[in-house]
Amino acid sequence: MREIIMNPALYKFGTFEEFAGEFGIGKGDLILTARPIYEGIIKGALGDAAGADGPQCIIQEDYKAGEPTEEMIEMIFAAVDYDSYDRVFAIGGGTIMDIGKLMVLKRPSSVNDLFFKREPIVREKKLIAVPTTAGTGSEVTKTSVAIVADGNGGTTKLGLLDEDLIADAACLIPEFLETLPHQPFAEALIDALIHAVESYLSPSKATQTSDLFGEGAIKVILRALKENQEGVDIKSKYADELLTAACYAGVAFLQAGCGIIHGVSYPMSGKYFVTHGAANYVFFEATMKMYNETDPDGKIANLRAMICDAFACSDSEAFATLFAAITQLLPPKKMHEYGVQEEDIDLFTESVFQNQMRLVDNAYIKMTPELVRRLYVESF
């Protein structure tokens, strides 16, 4: 099995100012970011470089807030002359990363055509990815995700996968975690754990690299969850380690892919615009329960052992202990709390098998429509 081991190049800087100086950000560059990040850190650090002869800056919220949508991406495409930049600096969370990956491609006739693979992916510019949450791992993956029109009057969330979407450089800067509010920090960290777990449990695509980086990410995040229970401010104390763990999780799922948790979360995100990390969290516990009941002696036994080692609990209490710790970091929500209706369950189940088979096929156990529906019912 082919492995992509060291692409992109990885960097770590203490501050954005150090990073900007090293990369020489200036004219011919495009910065894509969120307003709080720009106003709080980037603008001041750029100094004179923020003037007319400096980089272009696109603020995502000026076009639309929330998850990346077909409409949002088309608006940003229309606002930026494709020939006016050579490098894209995507500085933010998952939405920023997803859009940044598209900004380095030859412009398609439409975003919809791109995501439904009616047009080829052609990479023409450089991408430098800077995550500002300890979560998505998107800075090192080959995936861009967006909510697009499904051709039937509705919307769906799709992932675009291609090696041309991998950044040229991924840069970790712990400074960005300092001003991140608790909820997005917690949602992102839980999402990073889900990425690491799903790639680690991958039944067919796991590699030596995905196992190594997935296990590394899991152990760091478990330790942080344990210390959070003890009252430690993990965002401040472990900013560097948690950013690194999220990046490790990204490397793991670059190799092995994600699974059914992402598969069942996408239809809900696509219809109700629930953020990526929050949507995955809805289904995390029910999925682990189903996996553990179906194949307790497989690779999931290794995951239980990691949990037991971190929390000093018994094997039979492993998942109950883990989800108690996660709940203390951020209480979970059910689907109905995001506005999902009971009649959506069958529609979502059908959508999973129409649009998310790459994720269905990468589940730890063989998923059937009946099992997917059960996940929705138990998480409703």
Short mmCIF file of C-alpha atoms in Angstrom, two decimals:
data_model
loop_
_atom_site.label_atom_id
_atom_site.label_comp_id
_atom_site.label_asym_id
_atom_site.label_seq_id
_atom_site.Cartn_x
_atom_site.Cartn_y
_atom_site.Cartn_z
CA MET A 1 0.00 0.00 0.00
CA ARG A 2 1.34 3.42 -0.99
CA GLU A 3 1.90 5.87 1.87
CA ILE A 4 2.29 9.66 1.74
CA ILE A 5 4.63 10.14 4.68
CA MET A 6 6.07 13.65 4.67
CA ASN A 7 3.86 15.85 2.50
CA PRO A 8 3.27 18.67 3.32
CA ALA A 9 6.41 20.04 4.93
CA LEU A 10 5.72 20.69 8.63
CA TYR A 11 6.78 23.84 10.49
CA LYS A 12 6.20 25.12 14.01
CA PHE A 13 6.47 28.75 15.14
CA GLY A 14 5.84 30.38 18.50
CA THR A 15 4.01 33.37 17.01
CA PHE A 16 2.39 34.48 13.78
CA GLU A 17 4.94 37.29 13.50
CA GLU A 18 7.78 34.74 13.35
CA PHE A 19 5.89 32.75 10.74
CA ALA A 20 5.13 35.81 8.56
CA GLY A 21 8.77 36.83 8.61
CA GLU A 22 10.00 33.36 7.67
CA PHE A 23 7.59 33.05 4.74
CA GLY A 24 7.97 36.67 3.61
CA ILE A 25 4.26 37.34 3.24
CA GLY A 26 3.64 40.27 0.91
CA LYS A 27 2.43 41.32 -2.53
CA GLY A 28 1.23 38.41 -4.64
CA ASP A 29 -0.02 36.51 -1.59
CA LEU A 30 -3.63 35.86 -0.57
CA ILE A 31 -4.54 35.44 3.10
CA LEU A 32 -7.84 33.68 3.74
CA THR A 33 -8.92 33.88 7.37
CA ALA A 34 -11.66 34.77 9.89
CA ARG A 35 -12.24 38.25 11.28
CA PRO A 36 -11.31 37.58 14.95
CA ILE A 37 -8.04 36.01 13.83
CA TYR A 38 -7.25 38.86 11.46
CA GLU A 39 -8.13 41.63 13.90
CA GLY A 40 -6.65 39.93 16.94
CA ILE A 41 -3.31 38.71 15.60
CA ILE A 42 -2.64 38.95 11.86
CA LYS A 43 -3.25 42.66 11.25
CA GLY A 44 -0.91 43.83 14.00
CA ALA A 45 1.80 41.33 13.12
CA LEU A 46 1.88 42.28 9.44
CA GLY A 47 2.52 45.96 10.21
CA ASP A 48 3.59 47.81 7.06
CA ALA A 49 3.04 44.64 5.01
CA ALA A 50 -0.73 45.08 5.49
CA GLY A 51 -0.78 48.14 3.21
CA ALA A 52 -1.58 48.53 -0.47
CA ASP A 53 1.59 46.72 -1.51
CA GLY A 54 0.98 43.86 0.89
CA PRO A 55 -1.04 40.64 0.63
CA GLN A 56 -4.73 40.53 -0.20
CA CYS A 57 -6.84 39.52 2.79
CA ILE A 58 -10.18 37.75 2.42
CA ILE A 59 -12.37 37.51 5.53
CA GLN A 60 -14.60 34.47 5.26
CA GLU A 61 -17.51 35.93 7.26
CA ASP A 62 -17.83 38.78 4.75
CA TYR A 63 -19.23 36.22 2.33
CA LYS A 64 -21.10 33.90 4.68
CA ALA A 65 -20.58 32.45 8.15
CA GLY A 66 -20.47 28.79 9.10
CA GLU A 67 -19.63 25.67 7.16
CA PRO A 68 -18.27 26.01 3.60
CA THR A 69 -21.14 26.13 1.11
CA GLU A 70 -21.32 26.21 -2.66
CA GLU A 71 -22.71 29.76 -2.49
CA MET A 72 -19.95 31.00 -0.16
CA ILE A 73 -17.18 29.55 -2.31
CA GLU A 74 -18.64 30.97 -5.53
CA MET A 75 -18.85 34.42 -3.90
CA ILE A 76 -15.20 34.28 -2.84
CA PHE A 77 -14.15 33.10 -6.29
CA ALA A 78 -15.99 36.08 -7.79
CA ALA A 79 -14.36 38.52 -5.36
CA VAL A 80 -10.74 37.50 -6.03
CA ASP A 81 -8.99 37.83 -9.38
CA TYR A 82 -7.43 34.43 -9.95
CA ASP A 83 -4.35 35.97 -11.58
CA SER A 84 -3.71 38.37 -8.67
CA TYR A 85 -1.98 35.89 -6.36
CA ASP A 86 0.54 33.05 -6.43
CA ARG A 87 0.35 31.75 -2.87
CA VAL A 88 -2.64 31.12 -0.59
CA PHE A 89 -2.25 31.34 3.19
CA ALA A 90 -5.26 29.55 4.71
CA ILE A 91 -5.25 30.61 8.37
CA GLY A 92 -8.18 29.30 10.39
CA GLY A 93 -10.34 26.30 11.15
CA GLY A 94 -11.86 23.66 8.90
CA THR A 95 -13.93 26.02 6.74
CA ILE A 96 -10.90 28.19 5.97
CA MET A 97 -8.82 25.13 5.11
CA ASP A 98 -11.49 23.66 2.84
CA ILE A 99 -11.87 26.90 0.88
CA GLY A 100 -8.12 27.58 0.79
CA LYS A 101 -7.54 24.24 -0.92
CA LEU A 102 -9.96 25.26 -3.67
CA MET A 103 -8.34 28.69 -4.14
CA VAL A 104 -5.13 27.06 -5.44
CA LEU A 105 -6.96 25.12 -8.17
CA LYS A 106 -7.65 26.22 -11.72
CA ARG A 107 -11.06 27.85 -11.48
CA PRO A 108 -13.85 25.43 -12.38
CA SER A 109 -16.95 26.50 -14.27
CA SER A 110 -18.83 25.84 -11.05
CA VAL A 111 -18.19 24.54 -7.55
CA ASN A 112 -20.95 21.98 -8.05
CA ASP A 113 -19.21 20.56 -11.12
CA LEU A 114 -15.98 20.30 -9.15
CA PHE A 115 -17.49 18.41 -6.19
CA PHE A 116 -19.53 16.07 -8.37
CA LYS A 117 -16.35 15.36 -10.39
CA ARG A 118 -17.67 16.72 -13.65
CA GLU A 119 -14.47 18.78 -13.92
CA PRO A 120 -10.86 17.77 -13.22
CA ILE A 121 -8.80 19.04 -10.30
CA VAL A 122 -5.85 21.07 -11.60
CA ARG A 123 -3.44 22.54 -9.03
CA GLU A 124 -1.72 25.76 -10.13
CA LYS A 125 -0.70 27.71 -7.00
CA LYS A 126 1.01 27.15 -3.66
CA LEU A 127 -0.88 26.55 -0.41
CA ILE A 128 0.38 27.25 3.12
CA ALA A 129 -2.05 25.94 5.74
CA VAL A 130 -2.09 27.33 9.30
CA PRO A 131 -4.63 25.76 11.68
CA THR A 132 -5.98 27.94 14.49
CA THR A 133 -7.81 25.14 16.32
CA ALA A 134 -6.54 21.83 17.68
CA GLY A 135 -8.99 19.86 15.63
CA THR A 136 -9.49 19.46 11.90
CA GLY A 137 -6.06 18.20 10.87
CA SER A 138 -7.05 19.54 7.45
CA GLU A 139 -3.67 21.27 7.14
CA VAL A 140 -2.13 17.92 6.19
CA THR A 141 -4.97 16.14 4.36
CA LYS A 142 -6.04 15.77 0.74
CA THR A 143 -9.70 16.55 1.44
CA SER A 144 -11.89 19.61 0.94
CA VAL A 145 -15.49 19.47 2.15
CA ALA A 146 -18.45 21.64 1.18
CA ILE A 147 -22.24 21.74 1.34
CA VAL A 148 -23.50 21.69 -2.25
CA ALA A 149 -26.80 21.44 -4.12
CA ASP A 150 -27.69 17.78 -4.56
CA GLY A 151 -29.65 18.14 -7.82
CA ASN A 152 -32.91 17.20 -6.11
CA GLY A 153 -33.80 20.56 -4.62
CA GLY A 154 -31.82 20.00 -1.42
CA THR A 155 -28.23 20.12 -0.24
CA THR A 156 -25.67 17.55 0.80
CA LYS A 157 -22.18 17.63 2.26
CA LEU A 158 -19.50 16.12 0.03
CA GLY A 159 -15.78 15.57 0.32
CA LEU A 160 -13.43 16.23 -2.59
CA LEU A 161 -10.32 14.02 -2.37
CA ASP A 162 -7.16 14.47 -4.38
CA GLU A 163 -3.43 14.64 -3.70
CA ASP A 164 -3.37 18.04 -5.41
CA LEU A 165 -5.30 19.35 -2.39
CA ILE A 166 -2.40 18.65 -0.01
CA ALA A 167 -0.77 21.87 1.17
CA ASP A 168 2.85 22.69 0.33
CA ALA A 169 3.48 23.60 3.98
CA ALA A 170 1.57 23.13 7.22
CA CYS A 171 2.53 25.55 10.01
CA LEU A 172 1.57 25.09 13.67
CA ILE A 173 1.42 28.28 15.76
CA PRO A 174 0.22 27.76 19.38
CA GLU A 175 -0.44 31.51 19.75
CA PHE A 176 -3.72 31.09 17.88
CA LEU A 177 -5.25 28.87 20.58
CA GLU A 178 -4.91 31.60 23.23
CA THR A 179 -7.94 33.62 22.08
CA LEU A 180 -10.10 30.67 20.99
CA PRO A 181 -13.39 30.43 22.99
CA HIS A 182 -14.04 27.24 24.94
CA GLN A 183 -16.76 25.69 22.77
CA PRO A 184 -14.94 25.78 19.41
CA PHE A 185 -11.77 24.64 21.19
CA ALA A 186 -13.59 21.69 22.78
CA GLU A 187 -15.49 20.73 19.61
CA ALA A 188 -12.27 20.79 17.61
CA LEU A 189 -10.37 18.69 20.15
CA ILE A 190 -13.13 16.06 20.22
CA ASP A 191 -13.11 16.09 16.43
CA ALA A 192 -9.36 15.47 16.43
CA LEU A 193 -9.89 12.46 18.69
CA ILE A 194 -12.58 11.15 16.31
CA HIS A 195 -10.22 11.56 13.35
CA ALA A 196 -7.50 9.64 15.16
CA VAL A 197 -9.86 6.89 16.33
CA GLU A 198 -11.53 6.40 12.95
CA SER A 199 -8.23 6.19 11.08
CA TYR A 200 -6.73 3.89 13.73
CA LEU A 201 -9.72 1.53 13.47
CA SER A 202 -9.75 1.61 9.66
CA PRO A 203 -10.27 -2.01 8.58
CA SER A 204 -8.57 -1.92 5.19
CA LYS A 205 -6.68 1.35 4.69
CA ALA A 206 -4.66 1.55 7.91
CA THR A 207 -0.91 1.73 7.38
CA GLN A 208 2.15 1.76 9.62
CA THR A 209 2.06 5.56 9.39
CA SER A 210 -1.63 5.91 10.24
CA ASP A 211 -1.27 3.57 13.20
CA LEU A 212 1.79 5.41 14.51
CA PHE A 213 0.34 8.91 14.17
CA GLY A 214 -3.18 7.90 15.14
CA GLU A 215 -2.03 6.24 18.35
CA GLY A 216 0.20 9.22 19.12
CA ALA A 217 -2.72 11.63 18.75
CA ILE A 218 -5.07 9.47 20.80
CA LYS A 219 -2.66 9.20 23.73
CA VAL A 220 -2.02 12.96 23.89
CA ILE A 221 -5.73 13.83 23.76
CA LEU A 222 -6.64 11.19 26.35
CA ARG A 223 -4.04 12.61 28.72
CA ALA A 224 -5.45 16.10 28.19
CA LEU A 225 -9.00 14.90 28.88
CA LYS A 226 -7.82 13.30 32.11
CA GLU A 227 -6.08 16.50 33.23
CA ASN A 228 -9.15 18.54 32.30
CA GLN A 229 -11.11 16.42 34.77
CA GLU A 230 -8.55 17.40 37.39
CA GLY A 231 -9.10 21.11 36.76
CA VAL A 232 -6.11 21.83 34.52
CA ASP A 233 -6.57 24.56 31.88
CA ILE A 234 -5.49 22.30 29.04
CA LYS A 235 -5.88 24.96 26.33
CA SER A 236 -3.22 27.09 28.00
CA LYS A 237 -0.96 24.36 29.34
CA TYR A 238 -0.99 22.07 26.31
CA ALA A 239 -1.57 24.37 23.32
CA ASP A 240 1.56 23.15 21.56
CA GLU A 241 0.94 19.46 22.29
CA LEU A 242 -2.74 19.59 21.30
CA LEU A 243 -2.04 21.37 18.02
CA THR A 244 0.56 18.70 17.29
CA ALA A 245 -1.87 15.90 18.23
CA ALA A 246 -4.53 17.30 15.90
CA CYS A 247 -1.93 17.45 13.13
CA TYR A 248 -0.95 13.85 13.87
CA ALA A 249 -4.62 12.85 13.58
CA GLY A 250 -4.69 14.59 10.21
CA VAL A 251 -1.64 12.63 9.05
CA ALA A 252 -3.39 9.44 10.21
CA PHE A 253 -6.53 10.05 8.23
CA LEU A 254 -4.55 11.27 5.21
CA GLN A 255 -3.33 7.66 5.14
CA ALA A 256 -6.31 5.66 6.35
CA GLY A 257 -9.34 7.89 5.90
CA CYS A 258 -12.24 8.44 8.26
CA GLY A 259 -15.30 6.24 8.73
CA ILE A 260 -18.98 6.03 9.48
CA ILE A 261 -19.04 8.81 12.11
CA HIS A 262 -18.22 11.27 9.33
CA GLY A 263 -20.56 9.44 6.98
CA VAL A 264 -23.63 9.83 9.19
CA SER A 265 -22.76 13.37 10.26
CA TYR A 266 -22.57 14.77 6.72
CA PRO A 267 -26.30 14.64 5.87
CA MET A 268 -27.14 16.44 9.12
CA SER A 269 -24.48 19.09 8.52
CA GLY A 270 -25.64 19.50 4.94
CA LYS A 271 -29.27 20.14 5.85
CA TYR A 272 -28.99 21.89 9.22
CA PHE A 273 -25.55 23.52 8.86
CA VAL A 274 -24.22 21.99 12.07
CA THR A 275 -20.49 22.60 12.43
CA HIS A 276 -18.26 19.68 11.52
CA GLY A 277 -16.91 18.92 15.00
CA ALA A 278 -20.30 19.26 16.69
CA ALA A 279 -21.96 17.00 14.12
CA ASN A 280 -19.34 14.27 14.52
CA TYR A 281 -19.63 14.46 18.30
CA VAL A 282 -23.36 13.64 18.10
CA PHE A 283 -22.57 10.15 16.78
CA PHE A 284 -19.28 9.34 18.51
CA GLU A 285 -20.57 7.47 21.57
CA ALA A 286 -23.26 5.45 19.76
CA THR A 287 -20.75 4.38 17.11
CA MET A 288 -18.14 3.25 19.64
CA LYS A 289 -20.83 1.31 21.53
CA MET A 290 -21.90 -0.45 18.32
CA TYR A 291 -18.31 -1.25 17.33
CA ASN A 292 -17.43 -2.57 20.78
CA GLU A 293 -20.51 -4.79 20.95
CA THR A 294 -19.95 -6.21 17.45
CA ASP A 295 -16.18 -6.84 17.42
CA PRO A 296 -14.73 -6.31 20.92
CA ASP A 297 -11.67 -8.47 20.32
CA GLY A 298 -10.46 -6.68 17.19
CA LYS A 299 -8.37 -3.56 17.02
CA ILE A 300 -10.81 -1.74 19.28
CA ALA A 301 -9.32 -3.76 22.15
CA ASN A 302 -6.10 -1.77 21.66
CA LEU A 303 -8.12 1.45 21.87
CA ARG A 304 -9.69 0.31 25.14
CA ALA A 305 -6.20 -0.45 26.46
CA MET A 306 -5.08 3.12 25.67
CA ILE A 307 -8.12 4.48 27.52
CA CYS A 308 -7.47 2.24 30.52
CA ASP A 309 -3.85 3.32 30.64
CA ALA A 310 -4.79 7.02 30.55
CA PHE A 311 -7.61 6.87 33.10
CA ALA A 312 -6.55 3.89 35.25
CA CYS A 313 -9.91 2.18 34.70
CA SER A 314 -10.93 -1.40 33.97
CA ASP A 315 -11.41 -2.72 30.45
CA SER A 316 -15.16 -3.05 30.92
CA GLU A 317 -15.40 0.61 32.00
CA ALA A 318 -13.20 2.03 29.25
CA PHE A 319 -15.76 3.71 27.01
CA ALA A 320 -17.99 4.84 29.87
CA THR A 321 -14.93 6.47 31.45
CA LEU A 322 -13.88 8.10 28.18
CA PHE A 323 -17.28 9.63 27.48
CA ALA A 324 -17.63 10.87 31.05
CA ALA A 325 -14.36 12.76 30.53
CA ILE A 326 -15.47 14.12 27.15
CA THR A 327 -18.79 15.22 28.66
CA GLN A 328 -16.91 17.17 31.32
CA LEU A 329 -15.03 19.01 28.57
CA LEU A 330 -18.22 19.64 26.57
CA PRO A 331 -21.71 18.17 27.21
CA PRO A 332 -23.02 16.26 24.19
CA LYS A 333 -26.17 17.08 22.23
CA LYS A 334 -28.65 14.88 20.43
CA MET A 335 -29.75 15.36 16.83
CA HIS A 336 -33.11 16.87 17.78
CA GLU A 337 -31.34 19.65 19.68
CA TYR A 338 -30.02 20.89 16.33
CA GLY A 339 -33.51 20.95 14.82
CA VAL A 340 -33.40 17.53 13.15
CA GLN A 341 -36.85 16.00 12.66
CA GLU A 342 -37.69 12.33 13.14
CA GLU A 343 -38.66 12.01 9.47
CA ASP A 344 -35.08 12.98 8.55
CA ILE A 345 -33.76 9.65 9.84
CA ASP A 346 -34.80 7.61 6.81
CA LEU A 347 -33.77 10.38 4.40
CA PHE A 348 -30.35 10.65 6.04
CA THR A 349 -29.87 6.87 5.94
CA GLU A 350 -30.61 6.85 2.22
CA SER A 351 -28.26 9.80 1.67
CA VAL A 352 -25.39 8.01 3.42
CA PHE A 353 -25.58 5.09 1.00
CA GLN A 354 -25.99 7.38 -2.01
CA ASN A 355 -23.21 9.86 -1.27
CA GLN A 356 -20.86 8.58 1.46
CA MET A 357 -19.89 5.04 0.49
CA ARG A 358 -16.16 5.75 0.84
CA LEU A 359 -16.87 6.40 4.55
CA VAL A 360 -19.32 3.51 4.91
CA ASP A 361 -16.73 1.13 3.47
CA ASN A 362 -14.10 2.38 5.92
CA ALA A 363 -16.12 1.64 9.04
CA TYR A 364 -14.61 -0.71 11.63
CA ILE A 365 -17.51 -3.14 11.09
CA LYS A 366 -19.60 -3.79 7.98
CA MET A 367 -22.35 -1.19 7.98
CA THR A 368 -25.80 -1.93 6.60
CA PRO A 369 -28.71 0.48 6.15
CA GLU A 370 -30.25 -1.07 9.27
CA LEU A 371 -27.15 -0.35 11.37
CA VAL A 372 -26.84 3.21 10.03
CA ARG A 373 -30.50 3.83 10.83
CA ARG A 374 -29.88 2.47 14.33
CA LEU A 375 -27.07 4.99 14.82
CA TYR A 376 -29.45 7.79 13.87
CA VAL A 377 -32.22 6.48 16.16
CA GLU A 378 -29.87 6.12 19.13
CA SER A 379 -28.44 9.59 18.52
CA PHE A 380 -31.74 11.34 17.86
#
